[in-house]
Amino acid sequence: MQGFAEEFRVAMGLIVSGDPELWAIVLLSLKVSLLAVLIAACIGMPIGAALAVGRFPGRRLVIVLLNALMGLPPVVVGLLVYLMLSRSGPLGVLQLLYTPTAMIIAQVLLVTPIIAALTRQTVETLDIEYTEQLRSLGVSRLASVPVLLWDGRLALLTALLAGFGRAIAEVGAVIVVGGNINHVTRVMTTTIALETSKGNLALALALGAILVGIAFVVTALVSMIGISREREVLHHA
Amino acid sequence: MRDWDGAEMLTQPRMAVENLRIGRNGSTLLDVPYLALGGPGPTLILGPNGAGKSLLLRCMHGLIQPDGGTVWQDGALLGEDHRARQAMVFQTPVLLRRSVAANLDFVLRRQGVRWGSRKARIAALLDEGGLAGKERQAARSLSGGEAQRLAILRALACNPEILFLDEPTSALDPAATQAVEALILRASARGTRIVMVTHDVGQARRLGHDIVLMQAGRVAEHSQAADFFAAPRTAAGRAYLSGALVI
């Protein structure tokens, strides 16, 4: 038990003293996941909005597929990206395997369905409420998309945070395509996995504490946004 | 009244519908051979639930495509350019999730009004609707009466020649109803043609220049308000005023 307490003390020391190795890992994690969410938003939001507003054959099937993709096992996504990027794979010439770019690609694949599905839900719900009013004001279907996205901004922010939460906490995909190379592709989750197996609990604990802190902040933001949206609805009722 | 002859073209109705039909699953929801609206004051459409009042309003505003028939505005078939000269206020106000001022700005910006003029126009509109000082408030945090007044102001910001209102006060208390009615009457006095659906006979008495009574998808009676309330021409009119007409 004393050993654990000691590890914990060292872990807190690493955080407080601003240990360069620890913070480099945290920064790389944030960089990879934030970029992945940004790219996923650029892809997922237009897809979600198009599915919400557009009407075409097979639309319902695409929505079901999209919802199913939200539950993709990260390690499988990692495997797929690995196969694409490996030297003999179709994108092998790009030599992206075991780089932060490969990790970003994997996380984009994980996060895009989440953002697209939540955007679709948000925009469609809002569209049902707004559709007659916007038509009455002479707003075309296409022109109504930015209106719906802007008015759904709180829910869409929640979708982005949900995507970020998924990306930053995921280990299966990034360890397969990133390879957990020191100072290159080592992020919080993969470092925790490695250091724990090596018995270096202090670094793992320190990173774990930071990861939990980030998860707390994200969850708190999501619920704060949720409360303010509920308040809006209550006021309106 | 059925004829669309030269004499009538001179005193052209603002809105007219001809042979308007909507049916669902074999039942008739709307069947109006001819109806012309063109009097100087508000037209109030009365009738029990399911009489087709809202459907008629939506057809005249172009929100619903009827199964058959035509809608005319100023003697021409209803088109997009007419639509731009109409506005509609719904039973439940649909306000954008933005500030009070931004709800009005949305409409003014779409009309290409420049920012300086928009600001002045927003202030004037809010003043008109008794919402001055609330411009920065979230529109969806307004009370029911304020929200409906904002919805009417937003409709008026389009400078509509014709304003359709679908039971705008059905969820409001008497004071809020009075404020909304005052707003509607002022718009009417300024020349906006008002076509309004209501369940409230008292409201129809207060506001109506002419009354359209609907029953089971058909126009049962279209009379001057004074005549309608003094002595309805039809059995349906008499039954409605006595409270006996429920379907």
Coordinates of C-alpha atoms in Angstrom, one line a residue:
Chain A
M1 CA 0.0 0.0 0.0
Q2 CA 2.9 2.2 0.9
G3 CA 4.3 1.6 -2.6
F4 CA 1.1 2.9 -4.2
A5 CA 1.1 6.0 -2.0
E6 CA 4.6 6.7 -3.0
E7 CA 3.8 6.2 -6.7
F8 CA 0.9 8.6 -6.3
R9 CA 3.1 11.2 -4.7
V10 CA 5.6 10.9 -7.5
A11 CA 2.8 11.1 -10.1
M12 CA 1.5 14.4 -8.6
G13 CA 5.1 15.6 -8.5
L14 CA 5.4 15.0 -12.2
I15 CA 2.2 17.0 -12.9
V16 CA 3.0 19.9 -10.6
S17 CA 6.7 20.2 -11.6
G18 CA 5.7 20.4 -15.3
D19 CA 7.7 17.3 -16.3
P20 CA 8.6 17.9 -19.9
E21 CA 8.1 14.3 -21.0
L22 CA 4.7 14.1 -19.4
W23 CA 3.5 17.4 -20.8
A24 CA 4.9 16.5 -24.3
I25 CA 2.7 13.4 -24.3
V26 CA -0.4 15.4 -23.1
L27 CA 0.2 18.1 -25.8
L28 CA 0.5 15.4 -28.5
S29 CA -2.7 13.8 -27.3
L30 CA -4.5 17.1 -27.4
K31 CA -3.1 18.0 -30.8
V32 CA -4.0 14.7 -32.4
S33 CA -7.6 14.6 -30.9
L34 CA -8.4 18.2 -31.5
L35 CA -7.3 18.1 -35.1
A36 CA -9.2 14.8 -35.6
V37 CA -12.4 16.4 -34.2
L38 CA -11.9 19.5 -36.3
I39 CA -11.5 17.4 -39.5
A40 CA -14.4 15.1 -38.4
A41 CA -16.6 18.1 -37.9
C42 CA -15.8 19.4 -41.4
I43 CA -16.8 16.0 -42.8
G44 CA -19.5 15.0 -40.4
M45 CA -21.6 18.1 -40.1
P46 CA -22.3 18.6 -43.8
I47 CA -23.2 14.8 -44.0
G48 CA -25.5 15.1 -41.0
A49 CA -27.2 18.2 -42.3
A50 CA -27.6 16.8 -45.7
L51 CA -29.2 13.6 -44.3
A52 CA -31.5 15.7 -42.1
V53 CA -32.7 18.1 -44.8
G54 CA -32.3 16.0 -48.0
R55 CA -34.8 13.3 -49.2
F56 CA -33.4 10.5 -51.4
P57 CA -33.9 6.8 -51.7
G58 CA -32.0 4.8 -49.2
R59 CA -31.8 7.7 -46.7
R60 CA -33.2 5.7 -43.8
L61 CA -30.7 2.9 -44.5
V62 CA -27.8 5.5 -44.5
I63 CA -29.1 6.9 -41.1
V64 CA -29.2 3.4 -39.6
L65 CA -25.7 2.6 -40.9
L66 CA -24.4 5.9 -39.5
N67 CA -25.9 5.2 -36.1
A68 CA -24.3 1.7 -36.2
L69 CA -20.9 3.2 -37.1
M70 CA -21.0 5.3 -33.9
G71 CA -20.3 2.0 -32.0
L72 CA -17.3 1.0 -34.2
P73 CA -14.7 -0.8 -32.1
P74 CA -11.6 1.4 -32.1
V75 CA -9.2 -1.5 -32.5
V76 CA -11.0 -2.5 -35.7
V77 CA -10.7 1.0 -37.1
G78 CA -7.0 0.8 -36.2
L79 CA -6.7 -2.4 -38.0
L80 CA -8.4 -1.0 -41.1
V81 CA -6.3 2.1 -41.2
Y82 CA -3.2 -0.1 -40.6
L83 CA -4.1 -2.2 -43.6
M84 CA -4.6 0.9 -45.8
L85 CA -1.3 2.6 -44.7
S86 CA 0.9 -0.5 -44.4
R87 CA 3.7 -0.7 -46.9
S88 CA 1.8 -3.2 -49.1
G89 CA -1.5 -1.3 -48.6
P90 CA -3.2 1.0 -51.1
L91 CA -1.9 4.1 -49.4
G92 CA 1.4 2.6 -48.4
V93 CA 3.4 5.0 -50.6
L94 CA 2.4 7.9 -48.4
Q95 CA 4.5 6.3 -45.6
L96 CA 2.1 7.5 -42.9
L97 CA 2.1 4.4 -40.7
Y98 CA 3.4 5.1 -37.2
T99 CA 3.1 8.9 -37.5
P100 CA 0.7 11.3 -35.7
T101 CA -1.1 11.7 -39.1
A102 CA -2.0 8.0 -39.1
M103 CA -3.4 8.5 -35.6
I104 CA -5.4 11.5 -36.7
I105 CA -6.8 9.5 -39.6
A106 CA -7.9 6.7 -37.3
Q107 CA -9.6 9.1 -34.9
V108 CA -11.3 11.0 -37.7
L109 CA -12.9 7.6 -38.8
L110 CA -14.0 7.0 -35.2
V111 CA -15.4 10.5 -34.5
T112 CA -17.0 11.4 -37.9
P113 CA -20.0 9.0 -37.5
I114 CA -20.6 10.4 -34.0
I115 CA -20.6 14.0 -35.2
A116 CA -22.6 13.2 -38.4
A117 CA -25.3 11.2 -36.5
L118 CA -25.7 13.8 -33.7
T119 CA -25.8 16.6 -36.3
R120 CA -28.5 14.7 -38.3
Q121 CA -30.6 14.3 -35.2
T122 CA -30.2 17.9 -34.1
V123 CA -30.9 19.4 -37.5
E124 CA -33.8 17.1 -38.2
T125 CA -35.5 17.9 -34.9
L126 CA -35.1 21.6 -35.5
D127 CA -36.2 21.4 -39.1
I128 CA -39.5 19.9 -38.1
E129 CA -40.1 22.9 -35.9
Y130 CA -38.8 25.5 -38.3
T131 CA -39.8 24.2 -41.7
E132 CA -43.1 26.0 -42.2
Q133 CA -41.9 29.2 -40.7
L134 CA -38.8 29.3 -42.8
R135 CA -40.8 28.5 -46.0
S136 CA -43.2 31.3 -45.0
L137 CA -40.2 33.7 -44.8
G138 CA -39.2 32.6 -48.2
V139 CA -36.0 30.7 -47.1
S140 CA -35.2 27.9 -49.6
R141 CA -34.4 24.3 -48.3
L142 CA -30.7 24.8 -49.1
A143 CA -30.6 28.3 -47.4
S144 CA -32.3 26.8 -44.4
V145 CA -29.3 24.5 -43.6
P146 CA -27.0 27.3 -42.2
V147 CA -30.0 28.6 -40.2
L148 CA -30.6 25.2 -38.7
L149 CA -26.9 24.6 -38.0
W150 CA -26.6 28.0 -36.3
D151 CA -29.7 27.6 -34.3
G152 CA -28.6 24.1 -33.3
R153 CA -25.2 25.4 -32.2
L154 CA -25.5 24.3 -28.6
A155 CA -26.4 20.7 -29.5
L156 CA -23.7 20.7 -32.1
L157 CA -21.2 21.8 -29.6
T158 CA -22.2 18.9 -27.5
A159 CA -21.7 16.6 -30.5
L160 CA -18.2 18.0 -30.9
L161 CA -17.4 17.5 -27.2
A162 CA -18.8 13.9 -27.4
G163 CA -16.5 13.3 -30.4
F164 CA -13.5 14.8 -28.5
G165 CA -14.3 12.7 -25.5
R166 CA -14.3 9.5 -27.6
A167 CA -11.0 10.5 -29.4
I168 CA -8.9 11.5 -26.4
A169 CA -9.9 8.4 -24.4
E170 CA -9.5 5.8 -27.1
V171 CA -6.5 3.5 -27.1
G172 CA -7.1 0.7 -29.5
A173 CA -6.9 2.5 -32.8
V174 CA -3.9 4.8 -32.0
I175 CA -1.8 2.1 -30.6
V176 CA -2.2 0.0 -33.8
V177 CA -1.5 2.8 -36.3
G178 CA 0.8 4.9 -34.1
G179 CA 2.9 2.2 -32.7
N180 CA 3.5 4.0 -29.4
I181 CA 6.9 5.3 -30.4
N182 CA 8.5 7.4 -27.8
H183 CA 8.5 11.2 -28.5
V184 CA 6.7 10.5 -31.8
T185 CA 3.4 8.8 -31.4
R186 CA 3.1 8.3 -27.7
V187 CA -0.1 9.7 -26.4
M188 CA -1.8 9.6 -23.0
T189 CA -3.7 6.4 -23.4
T190 CA -1.0 4.4 -25.1
T191 CA 1.6 5.6 -22.6
I192 CA -0.6 4.5 -19.7
A193 CA -1.0 1.1 -21.3
L194 CA 2.7 0.7 -21.8
E195 CA 4.0 2.2 -18.6
T196 CA 1.5 0.1 -16.5
S197 CA 2.8 -3.1 -18.1
K198 CA 6.3 -2.0 -17.4
G199 CA 5.5 -1.3 -13.8
N200 CA 6.2 2.5 -14.1
L201 CA 3.0 3.4 -12.3
A202 CA 3.9 7.0 -11.5
L203 CA 3.9 8.2 -15.1
A204 CA 0.8 6.1 -15.8
L205 CA -1.0 7.5 -12.8
A206 CA 0.0 11.1 -13.6
L207 CA -1.4 10.7 -17.2
G208 CA -4.4 8.9 -15.9
A209 CA -5.2 11.8 -13.6
I210 CA -4.9 14.3 -16.4
L211 CA -7.0 12.2 -18.7
V212 CA -9.7 11.9 -16.0
G213 CA -9.5 15.7 -15.5
I214 CA -10.0 16.3 -19.3
A215 CA -12.9 13.8 -19.3
F216 CA -14.5 15.6 -16.3
V217 CA -14.2 19.0 -18.0
V218 CA -15.7 17.7 -21.2
T219 CA -18.6 16.0 -19.3
A220 CA -19.1 19.1 -17.2
L221 CA -19.3 21.3 -20.4
V222 CA -21.7 18.9 -22.0
S223 CA -24.1 18.9 -19.0
M224 CA -23.8 22.7 -18.6
I225 CA -24.8 23.1 -22.2
G226 CA -27.6 20.6 -21.7
I227 CA -28.9 22.6 -18.7
S228 CA -28.9 25.8 -20.6
R229 CA -30.8 24.1 -23.5
E230 CA -33.4 22.7 -21.1
R231 CA -33.8 26.1 -19.6
E232 CA -34.5 27.5 -23.0
V233 CA -37.1 24.8 -23.6
L234 CA -38.8 25.4 -20.2
H235 CA -39.0 29.1 -20.8
H236 CA -40.6 28.4 -24.1
A237 CA -43.2 26.1 -22.7
Chain B
M1 CA -70.0 35.5 -57.0
R2 CA -68.9 32.5 -58.9
D3 CA -68.2 34.5 -62.1
W4 CA -64.8 36.0 -62.7
D5 CA -66.1 38.6 -65.1
G6 CA -64.8 41.9 -66.3
A7 CA -66.8 43.9 -63.8
E8 CA -65.4 41.9 -60.9
M9 CA -61.9 42.3 -62.3
L10 CA -62.2 46.0 -61.8
T11 CA -62.9 45.6 -58.1
Q12 CA -60.3 42.8 -58.0
P13 CA -60.1 40.8 -54.8
R14 CA -56.7 40.7 -53.2
M15 CA -57.0 36.9 -52.7
A16 CA -59.3 34.4 -54.3
V17 CA -59.4 30.6 -54.4
E18 CA -61.2 28.6 -57.1
N19 CA -62.2 24.9 -56.9
L20 CA -59.7 24.3 -54.1
R21 CA -59.7 20.6 -53.0
I22 CA -57.7 18.6 -50.5
G23 CA -58.6 15.0 -49.7
R24 CA -57.1 12.3 -47.6
N25 CA -58.0 8.6 -47.6
G26 CA -61.3 9.3 -49.4
S27 CA -62.5 12.0 -47.1
T28 CA -62.7 15.7 -48.1
L29 CA -60.6 18.0 -45.9
L30 CA -61.1 21.1 -48.1
D31 CA -63.6 21.8 -50.8
V32 CA -64.0 25.5 -51.7
P33 CA -65.5 26.2 -55.1
Y34 CA -64.9 30.0 -54.9
L35 CA -63.9 32.4 -52.2
A36 CA -62.8 36.0 -52.7
L37 CA -61.3 38.1 -50.0
G38 CA -60.9 41.8 -50.7
G39 CA -62.7 44.0 -48.2
P40 CA -61.1 46.9 -46.4
G41 CA -60.8 45.3 -43.0
P42 CA -59.7 42.0 -41.5
T43 CA -61.2 38.8 -42.7
L44 CA -61.9 36.4 -39.8
I45 CA -62.2 32.7 -40.5
L46 CA -64.4 30.9 -38.0
G47 CA -65.4 27.3 -37.6
P48 CA -65.1 24.2 -35.4
N49 CA -62.0 22.1 -35.2
G50 CA -61.2 20.2 -38.3
A51 CA -63.3 22.5 -40.5
G52 CA -60.3 23.2 -42.8
K53 CA -59.5 26.8 -41.6
S54 CA -55.8 26.3 -41.2
L55 CA -55.6 24.3 -44.4
L56 CA -57.3 27.1 -46.3
L57 CA -54.8 29.6 -44.8
R58 CA -51.8 27.4 -45.7
C59 CA -53.1 27.0 -49.3
M60 CA -53.5 30.7 -49.7
H61 CA -49.9 31.2 -48.4
G62 CA -48.6 28.5 -50.7
L63 CA -47.3 26.3 -47.8
I64 CA -49.6 23.5 -49.0
Q65 CA -50.1 22.4 -52.5
P66 CA -53.8 21.6 -52.9
D67 CA -54.9 18.4 -54.8
G68 CA -56.8 20.6 -57.2
G69 CA -57.8 24.2 -57.7
T70 CA -56.1 27.6 -57.9
V71 CA -55.1 30.4 -55.7
W72 CA -55.1 33.9 -57.0
Q73 CA -53.6 37.1 -55.7
D74 CA -54.3 40.4 -57.3
G75 CA -55.8 38.6 -60.3
A76 CA -52.8 36.5 -61.0
L77 CA -51.9 32.9 -60.1
L78 CA -50.1 32.7 -56.8
G79 CA -46.4 32.6 -57.4
E80 CA -43.1 33.2 -55.5
D81 CA -43.3 36.9 -56.1
H82 CA -46.7 37.0 -54.4
R83 CA -45.4 34.8 -51.6
A84 CA -42.8 37.5 -50.9
R85 CA -45.6 40.0 -50.3
Q86 CA -47.4 37.7 -47.8
A87 CA -46.4 36.7 -44.3
M88 CA -47.9 34.2 -41.8
V89 CA -48.0 34.0 -38.1
F90 CA -48.6 30.5 -36.6
Q91 CA -50.5 29.3 -33.6
T92 CA -47.3 28.5 -31.8
P93 CA -44.7 31.2 -32.5
V94 CA -41.6 29.7 -34.1
L95 CA -38.8 31.9 -32.9
L96 CA -35.2 31.5 -33.9
R97 CA -32.9 30.5 -31.0
R98 CA -31.4 34.0 -31.1
S99 CA -32.0 37.3 -29.4
V100 CA -35.2 39.3 -29.9
A101 CA -33.4 41.8 -32.2
A102 CA -31.7 39.0 -34.2
N103 CA -35.1 37.5 -35.0
L104 CA -36.2 40.7 -36.7
D105 CA -32.7 41.3 -38.2
F106 CA -32.9 37.8 -39.9
V107 CA -35.9 39.0 -41.9
L108 CA -34.6 42.5 -42.6
R109 CA -31.2 41.2 -43.7
R110 CA -32.9 38.8 -46.1
Q111 CA -34.6 41.8 -47.7
G112 CA -31.3 43.4 -48.2
V113 CA -31.8 46.3 -45.8
R114 CA -28.5 47.9 -44.8
W115 CA -27.3 47.6 -41.2
G116 CA -27.9 51.3 -40.3
S117 CA -31.5 51.1 -41.5
R118 CA -32.0 47.7 -40.0
K119 CA -31.0 49.0 -36.5
A120 CA -33.5 51.8 -36.8
R121 CA -36.2 49.6 -38.2
I122 CA -35.7 47.0 -35.4
A123 CA -36.0 49.7 -32.8
A124 CA -39.2 51.0 -34.4
L125 CA -40.7 47.5 -34.6
L126 CA -39.9 46.7 -31.0
D127 CA -41.5 50.0 -30.0
E128 CA -44.5 49.2 -32.0
G129 CA -44.9 45.8 -30.3
G130 CA -44.2 47.0 -26.8
L131 CA -40.9 45.0 -26.7
A132 CA -38.5 47.9 -26.4
G133 CA -35.7 47.2 -24.0
K134 CA -35.8 43.4 -24.7
E135 CA -33.7 43.4 -27.9
R136 CA -30.9 41.5 -26.3
Q137 CA -33.0 39.0 -24.5
A138 CA -33.1 35.4 -25.9
A139 CA -36.3 35.2 -28.0
R140 CA -37.3 31.9 -26.5
S141 CA -37.2 33.2 -23.0
L142 CA -40.1 35.6 -23.8
S143 CA -43.5 35.0 -22.3
G144 CA -46.2 33.5 -24.6
G145 CA -47.8 36.9 -25.3
E146 CA -44.4 38.6 -26.0
A147 CA -43.3 35.7 -28.2
Q148 CA -46.4 36.0 -30.3
R149 CA -46.0 39.7 -30.6
L150 CA -42.4 39.2 -31.7
A151 CA -43.6 36.7 -34.3
I152 CA -46.1 39.3 -35.6
L153 CA -43.5 42.0 -35.6
R154 CA -41.2 39.7 -37.6
A155 CA -44.0 39.0 -40.1
L156 CA -44.7 42.8 -40.3
A157 CA -40.9 43.4 -40.9
C158 CA -41.5 41.7 -44.3
N159 CA -43.8 44.6 -45.2
P160 CA -46.5 42.1 -46.2
E161 CA -49.5 43.2 -48.2
I162 CA -51.3 40.2 -46.8
L163 CA -50.8 38.9 -43.3
F164 CA -52.2 35.4 -42.4
L165 CA -52.7 34.6 -38.8
D166 CA -53.5 31.1 -37.6
E167 CA -55.2 31.3 -34.2
P168 CA -52.4 33.6 -32.9
T169 CA -54.0 34.2 -29.5
S170 CA -55.4 30.7 -28.7
A171 CA -52.8 30.1 -26.0
L172 CA -52.8 33.6 -24.5
D173 CA -54.5 35.2 -21.5
P174 CA -57.0 38.1 -22.1
A175 CA -54.3 40.9 -21.5
A176 CA -51.9 39.3 -23.9
T177 CA -54.7 38.7 -26.4
Q178 CA -55.6 42.4 -26.2
A179 CA -52.0 43.4 -26.9
V180 CA -51.8 41.1 -29.9
E181 CA -55.2 42.3 -31.2
A182 CA -54.1 46.0 -30.9
L183 CA -51.0 45.1 -33.0
I184 CA -53.1 43.4 -35.6
L185 CA -55.6 46.3 -35.8
R186 CA -52.8 48.9 -36.2
A187 CA -51.3 46.8 -39.1
S188 CA -54.7 46.6 -40.7
A189 CA -55.2 50.4 -40.3
R190 CA -51.8 50.9 -42.1
G191 CA -53.1 48.9 -45.1
T192 CA -52.0 45.3 -44.4
R193 CA -54.7 42.9 -45.4
I194 CA -55.4 40.7 -42.5
V195 CA -56.7 37.1 -42.9
M196 CA -57.0 35.4 -39.5
V197 CA -58.3 32.1 -38.2
T198 CA -59.8 32.1 -34.8
H199 CA -62.0 30.0 -32.5
D200 CA -62.9 33.0 -30.4
V201 CA -66.3 34.5 -31.5
G202 CA -65.7 37.5 -29.3
Q203 CA -62.4 38.1 -31.1
A204 CA -64.1 37.8 -34.5
R205 CA -66.7 40.4 -33.4
R206 CA -63.9 42.8 -32.2
L207 CA -61.7 42.5 -35.3
G208 CA -63.7 41.2 -38.2
H209 CA -64.8 43.2 -41.2
D210 CA -66.1 40.1 -42.9
I211 CA -66.5 36.6 -41.5
V212 CA -65.9 33.3 -43.3
L213 CA -67.5 30.4 -41.5
M214 CA -66.2 27.0 -42.4
Q215 CA -67.7 23.6 -41.7
A216 CA -66.4 20.2 -42.8
G217 CA -63.9 21.6 -45.3
R218 CA -66.5 23.9 -46.9
V219 CA -67.3 27.6 -46.7
A220 CA -70.7 27.6 -45.0
E221 CA -71.1 31.3 -45.1
H222 CA -69.2 34.5 -46.0
S223 CA -70.8 37.7 -44.8
Q224 CA -70.0 41.1 -43.5
A225 CA -69.3 40.8 -39.8
A226 CA -72.1 43.1 -38.8
D227 CA -74.6 41.0 -40.8
F228 CA -73.2 37.7 -39.6
F229 CA -73.4 38.5 -35.9
A230 CA -76.8 40.3 -36.3
A231 CA -78.5 37.5 -38.3
P232 CA -76.5 34.7 -39.9
R233 CA -77.8 33.9 -43.4
T234 CA -77.3 30.1 -43.0
A235 CA -78.3 27.4 -40.6
A236 CA -74.7 26.6 -40.0
G237 CA -74.0 30.3 -39.0
R238 CA -76.9 30.3 -36.6
A239 CA -75.8 26.9 -35.1
Y240 CA -72.2 28.1 -34.7
L241 CA -73.2 31.3 -32.9
S242 CA -75.5 29.4 -30.6
G243 CA -72.7 27.0 -29.8
A244 CA -74.5 24.0 -31.4
L245 CA -72.2 23.5 -34.4
V246 CA -69.4 21.3 -33.1
I247 CA -68.3 19.5 -36.2

